[in-house]
XYZ file of C-alpha atoms in Angstrom:
357
model
C 28.132 -3.370 -25.702
C 24.981 -4.266 -26.046
C 21.233 -3.896 -23.494
C 19.543 -7.308 -23.231
C 15.425 -6.808 -22.074
C 15.027 -9.094 -19.133
C 12.548 -11.501 -18.920
C 9.111 -9.802 -18.166
C 7.419 -13.306 -18.310
C 8.343 -14.825 -15.502
C 6.050 -16.132 -13.624
C 3.649 -15.114 -16.238
C 1.604 -17.706 -17.223
C -0.545 -16.621 -20.251
C -4.403 -17.497 -20.054
C -4.673 -20.553 -22.079
C -1.624 -21.452 -22.930
C -0.564 -25.339 -22.765
C 2.054 -27.433 -22.781
C 2.809 -30.531 -24.206
C 0.949 -33.085 -23.104
C 3.404 -36.403 -25.084
C 3.894 -39.397 -22.218
C 2.532 -42.611 -21.730
C -0.565 -43.456 -23.073
C -0.910 -45.461 -20.081
C -0.820 -44.107 -17.178
C 1.216 -44.887 -14.683
C 0.135 -48.859 -15.072
C 2.912 -49.903 -16.882
C 6.064 -47.729 -15.729
C 9.300 -49.760 -16.159
C 11.255 -50.982 -13.275
C 13.856 -48.332 -12.729
C 10.780 -45.692 -13.317
C 9.207 -47.617 -9.414
C 12.621 -47.828 -8.391
C 13.102 -44.119 -8.884
C 10.013 -43.382 -6.734
C 10.889 -46.013 -4.437
C 12.739 -44.017 -1.428
C 15.404 -43.980 -0.333
C 15.959 -44.791 4.362
C 17.471 -40.909 4.384
C 14.193 -39.122 2.027
C 11.631 -36.801 4.443
C 8.353 -38.062 3.994
C 6.523 -36.518 1.358
C 9.217 -36.977 -0.764
C 8.069 -38.772 -3.759
C 5.085 -37.281 -3.707
C 6.048 -34.557 -4.326
C 8.661 -35.831 -7.369
C 6.025 -37.369 -8.802
C 3.443 -34.531 -8.548
C 6.992 -32.494 -10.107
C 6.861 -34.925 -12.809
C 3.766 -34.684 -14.154
C 3.997 -31.128 -14.315
C 6.425 -31.232 -16.101
C 4.599 -33.305 -18.572
C 1.849 -31.751 -19.166
C 3.428 -27.862 -18.605
C 1.228 -27.469 -16.166
C 2.153 -26.152 -12.682
C 0.269 -27.954 -9.591
C -1.474 -24.683 -8.687
C -1.975 -21.428 -10.940
C -4.415 -18.235 -9.524
C -5.235 -15.917 -12.344
C -2.093 -14.996 -15.161
C 0.101 -15.318 -12.402
C 1.258 -18.551 -11.266
C 2.347 -18.793 -7.740
C 4.484 -22.314 -6.845
C 7.161 -23.567 -8.925
C 7.524 -26.943 -10.478
C 7.388 -28.719 -6.595
C 4.013 -27.653 -5.743
C 5.442 -25.345 -3.235
C 4.679 -21.684 -2.470
C 7.531 -19.151 -4.114
C 7.287 -16.572 -2.703
C 9.507 -14.295 -5.335
C 6.783 -15.109 -8.209
C 4.904 -12.300 -9.103
C 1.225 -12.201 -7.345
C -2.248 -12.381 -8.780
C -4.357 -9.277 -8.138
C -6.953 -9.913 -5.431
C -9.975 -10.235 -5.900
C -13.132 -7.660 -6.205
C -14.149 -7.566 -2.569
C -10.572 -7.378 -1.131
C -9.863 -4.776 -3.530
C -13.374 -2.290 -2.428
C -12.297 -1.363 1.188
C -9.886 1.320 -0.395
C -12.924 2.226 -2.392
C -15.226 2.953 0.659
C -12.307 4.084 2.874
C -11.179 7.050 0.338
C -15.055 8.014 0.711
C -15.552 8.062 3.972
C -12.153 10.240 4.426
C -12.553 12.885 2.169
C -16.326 13.111 3.242
C -15.177 12.799 7.351
C -12.791 15.832 6.205
C -15.006 17.929 4.915
C -17.833 18.272 7.011
C -16.118 17.552 10.239
C -14.821 21.036 9.407
C -17.759 22.276 9.906
C -18.180 21.577 13.690
C -16.464 22.017 16.160
C -12.911 21.755 16.689
C -13.006 18.740 19.724
C -15.294 17.114 17.573
C -13.255 16.982 14.384
C -9.627 16.064 16.304
C -11.522 13.322 17.721
C -12.629 12.339 14.407
C -9.295 13.004 13.239
C -7.795 10.708 15.984
C -9.448 8.403 14.948
C -8.091 8.264 11.218
C -4.733 8.405 12.922
C -4.742 5.614 15.508
C -6.327 3.643 12.545
C -3.536 4.547 9.946
C -0.855 3.425 12.753
C -2.678 -0.213 13.459
C -2.763 -0.988 9.522
C 0.077 0.810 8.658
C 1.916 -1.309 10.735
C 0.112 -4.368 10.370
C 0.679 -4.470 6.818
C 4.703 -3.616 7.482
C 5.373 -6.245 10.095
C 8.756 -5.599 11.997
C 10.142 -6.539 14.999
C 9.563 -4.163 17.318
C 6.307 -3.242 16.735
C 5.342 -2.220 19.862
C 7.865 0.977 18.841
C 6.592 2.405 16.245
C 2.435 1.477 17.657
C 3.082 3.290 21.239
C 5.119 6.607 19.954
C 3.221 7.389 16.646
C -0.396 7.034 19.104
C 1.125 9.807 21.890
C 2.547 11.630 19.487
C -1.298 11.590 17.201
C -2.540 12.571 20.702
C -0.302 15.929 21.530
C -0.486 16.567 17.989
C -3.645 16.932 18.385
C -4.221 18.578 21.121
C -1.828 21.637 19.949
C -3.395 22.093 16.913
C -6.757 22.429 18.495
C -5.755 24.687 21.519
C -2.476 26.274 19.737
C -2.705 30.259 19.055
C -2.176 31.506 17.026
C -2.860 29.258 14.803
C 0.538 27.493 13.244
C 2.325 24.193 12.278
C 5.838 24.901 14.719
C 4.332 23.092 17.842
C 3.430 20.457 15.577
C 7.133 20.336 14.223
C 8.370 20.858 17.878
C 6.324 17.479 18.956
C 7.235 15.390 16.085
C 10.808 16.349 16.663
C 10.780 15.517 19.773
C 9.229 11.840 18.818
C 11.955 11.248 16.948
C 14.023 11.447 19.667
C 11.623 9.405 21.947
C 12.187 6.759 19.323
C 16.086 6.330 19.385
C 16.000 6.384 23.110
C 12.627 3.185 22.853
C 15.497 1.473 20.755
C 17.855 2.028 24.559
C 15.062 -0.394 26.178
C 14.561 -3.176 23.733
C 14.600 -6.526 24.054
C 16.785 -7.113 21.059
C 18.301 -5.076 19.104
C 17.060 -6.774 15.611
C 16.321 -4.852 12.628
C 16.678 -1.086 15.008
C 16.827 0.564 11.298
C 14.167 -0.409 10.495
C 11.564 -0.107 12.947
C 13.109 3.351 13.194
C 12.649 4.439 10.129
C 9.145 2.947 10.127
C 8.259 4.776 13.316
C 9.244 8.438 11.719
C 7.361 7.719 8.638
C 4.277 6.807 11.252
C 5.580 10.181 13.533
C 5.438 12.497 9.907
C 1.803 10.102 8.996
C -0.322 11.501 12.180
C 0.782 15.068 12.322
C -0.137 15.258 8.373
C -3.938 14.195 9.760
C -3.258 17.052 12.289
C -2.318 20.182 9.541
C -5.691 19.301 8.695
C -7.163 20.639 12.101
C -5.182 23.786 11.881
C -5.796 24.545 8.254
C -10.050 24.012 9.731
C -8.783 27.130 11.540
C -7.448 29.474 9.367
C -10.465 32.177 8.655
C -10.325 31.863 4.130
C -8.347 28.528 3.911
C -11.056 25.441 4.140
C -12.732 26.340 0.841
C -9.058 25.478 -0.179
C -8.729 23.093 1.457
C -12.172 21.364 0.298
C -11.192 21.575 -3.070
C -7.365 19.942 -2.282
C -9.076 16.978 -0.464
C -11.446 16.334 -4.057
C -8.686 16.334 -5.559
C -7.051 14.315 -3.201
C -10.209 12.412 -2.852
C -11.039 12.012 -6.814
C -7.292 10.546 -7.630
C -7.857 7.564 -5.091
C -10.835 6.147 -6.377
C -10.459 7.283 -10.293
C -6.864 5.080 -9.904
C -8.549 2.527 -8.312
C -11.239 2.358 -10.085
C -9.627 1.813 -13.435
C -7.108 -0.940 -11.804
C -10.519 -3.182 -11.663
C -11.107 -2.739 -15.170
C -7.251 -2.806 -16.234
C -5.240 -4.296 -13.664
C -2.337 -4.622 -16.253
C 0.439 -3.528 -17.122
C 2.059 -3.878 -13.385
C 3.790 -0.021 -11.870
C 6.244 -3.122 -10.587
C 5.132 -7.024 -11.251
C 5.120 -7.764 -7.474
C 2.743 -4.998 -6.986
C -0.727 -5.374 -7.935
C -1.760 -2.297 -9.061
C -1.453 -1.290 -12.780
C 0.332 2.161 -14.027
C -3.015 3.059 -15.987
C -4.833 4.314 -12.783
C -1.942 5.886 -11.445
C -1.853 7.940 -14.770
C -5.403 8.486 -14.977
C -6.353 9.234 -11.449
C -3.379 12.121 -11.383
C -5.717 13.333 -13.849
C -8.726 13.344 -11.981
C -7.380 14.692 -9.618
C -6.333 17.851 -11.242
C -9.696 18.571 -12.993
C -11.332 18.330 -9.743
C -9.738 20.728 -8.486
C -10.289 22.605 -10.853
C -13.522 22.645 -10.928
C -13.941 22.592 -7.787
C -12.129 26.367 -7.542
C -14.969 27.487 -10.159
C -17.334 26.257 -7.257
C -16.455 26.780 -4.616
C -15.295 30.220 -3.626
C -11.953 31.188 -2.276
C -9.045 29.263 -5.053
C -9.308 30.337 -8.322
C -9.410 27.620 -10.867
C -6.064 27.790 -11.788
C -3.735 28.560 -8.953
C -6.162 25.184 -7.912
C -5.298 23.566 -10.740
C -1.778 23.851 -10.390
C -2.566 22.875 -6.501
C -4.788 19.807 -7.120
C -2.131 17.676 -9.374
C 0.106 18.908 -6.615
C -1.957 16.934 -4.057
C -3.319 14.242 -6.428
C 0.386 13.266 -7.501
C 0.929 12.451 -4.057
C -2.078 11.034 -2.844
C -1.367 8.666 -5.992
C 2.300 8.264 -4.793
C 1.272 7.103 -1.348
C -1.920 4.694 -1.781
C 0.676 3.378 -4.195
C 3.487 2.898 -1.401
C 1.577 0.723 0.924
C 1.214 -1.514 -1.819
C 5.033 -1.531 -1.555
C 5.379 -2.090 2.111
C 3.385 -5.158 1.968
C 5.075 -6.502 -1.851
C 8.852 -6.150 0.561
C 7.022 -7.848 2.932
C 6.413 -10.389 0.923
C 9.474 -11.089 -0.836
C 11.126 -11.253 2.506
C 9.296 -14.382 3.164
C 6.774 -13.234 5.929
C 4.220 -13.132 4.471
C 1.319 -10.711 4.462
C -1.252 -9.251 5.940
C -5.040 -10.078 4.171
C -5.546 -8.563 0.805
C -8.442 -6.092 2.631
C -5.880 -4.243 5.144
C -3.500 -3.726 2.638
C -7.138 -1.948 0.536
C -7.993 -0.479 3.018
C -3.824 1.132 4.421
C -3.451 2.575 1.781
C -6.039 5.635 1.604
C -5.226 5.688 5.207
C -1.600 6.950 4.339
C -2.388 8.729 1.415
C -4.496 11.219 2.768
C -1.714 11.071 5.663
C 1.214 12.242 3.797
C -1.411 14.301 1.534
C -1.733 16.418 4.677
C 0.629 18.914 4.774
C 1.363 19.130 1.046
C -3.002 20.371 1.252
C -1.967 22.330 4.569
C 0.651 24.589 2.602
C -0.907 24.795 -1.036
C -3.793 26.216 0.445
C -2.695 28.554 3.173
C -0.034 30.316 0.925
C -1.106 29.601 -2.701
C -4.552 28.073 -3.735
C -5.917 31.955 -1.585
C -4.816 34.946 -1.536
């Protein structure tokens, strides 16, 4: 049995490629009678069929496609949009929101920990609601009010528990997360339709974990010796995302997946930069040892870049299904929000039980 490698050039047009140009040297002026009869629409032909057929014929003669964007063609031979083809890389301005959001979240998590806990919790709540709204926009599902309502209520309850619960613990946040799962199941019973129940329930649970991840930063800021370790962990996550996004700006290819507009080099280099920044933070910040900070930073950086990448997969799955996509700036901004959300539990466990003695 032999293995045949799949054609990875499907949907890809090398820059500057030119097809054969043989055809009628005098254009359509001297087309034969048979060709003119073939172009004449029949009585049952849909409107515009003749124009589409002529466009396809011209594309086949010249080797060009009706519309190319970058190196990836987005339309088929008939001139229609083909959502199964690999999308082109977004414009530069559409990829900058991810960089801006990463800087804002990193600075907010570190500087906000110096403020009063209610103020810090209010800032975290803004990040939680933004995560819920943008992630729901990116992954369009039936019955979107269920994840919006359940995740928003859980965000408020988890923040209140993280601020007021004595002693500091993740137990109340975990209990609230379990109750939100039960509420998500009950909400499926009162929906007007049961289309996409499994997808709706799974997405609601994912958002529940995300908002509870942000609440972990509030609880961690209340531990006496843990905040210095949290600072190095946040620096690792922020540096990893920034480095990965920066590398994507200059080396978008090869892609991690043809349908996802993220480069493979960015994921690897981002993880390495996050690990190095955590080790350096261990040297500068009093608290975590550099060796512990480096190992913890590796896990945190890997979690951050993979969670950021997952947002691209969510957008790609929606586009492949033919449901369209959210605007590129929205997808770009939602990635770092989800990354810091899913990094929260990892940061708490490593900062509280490993990175400090």
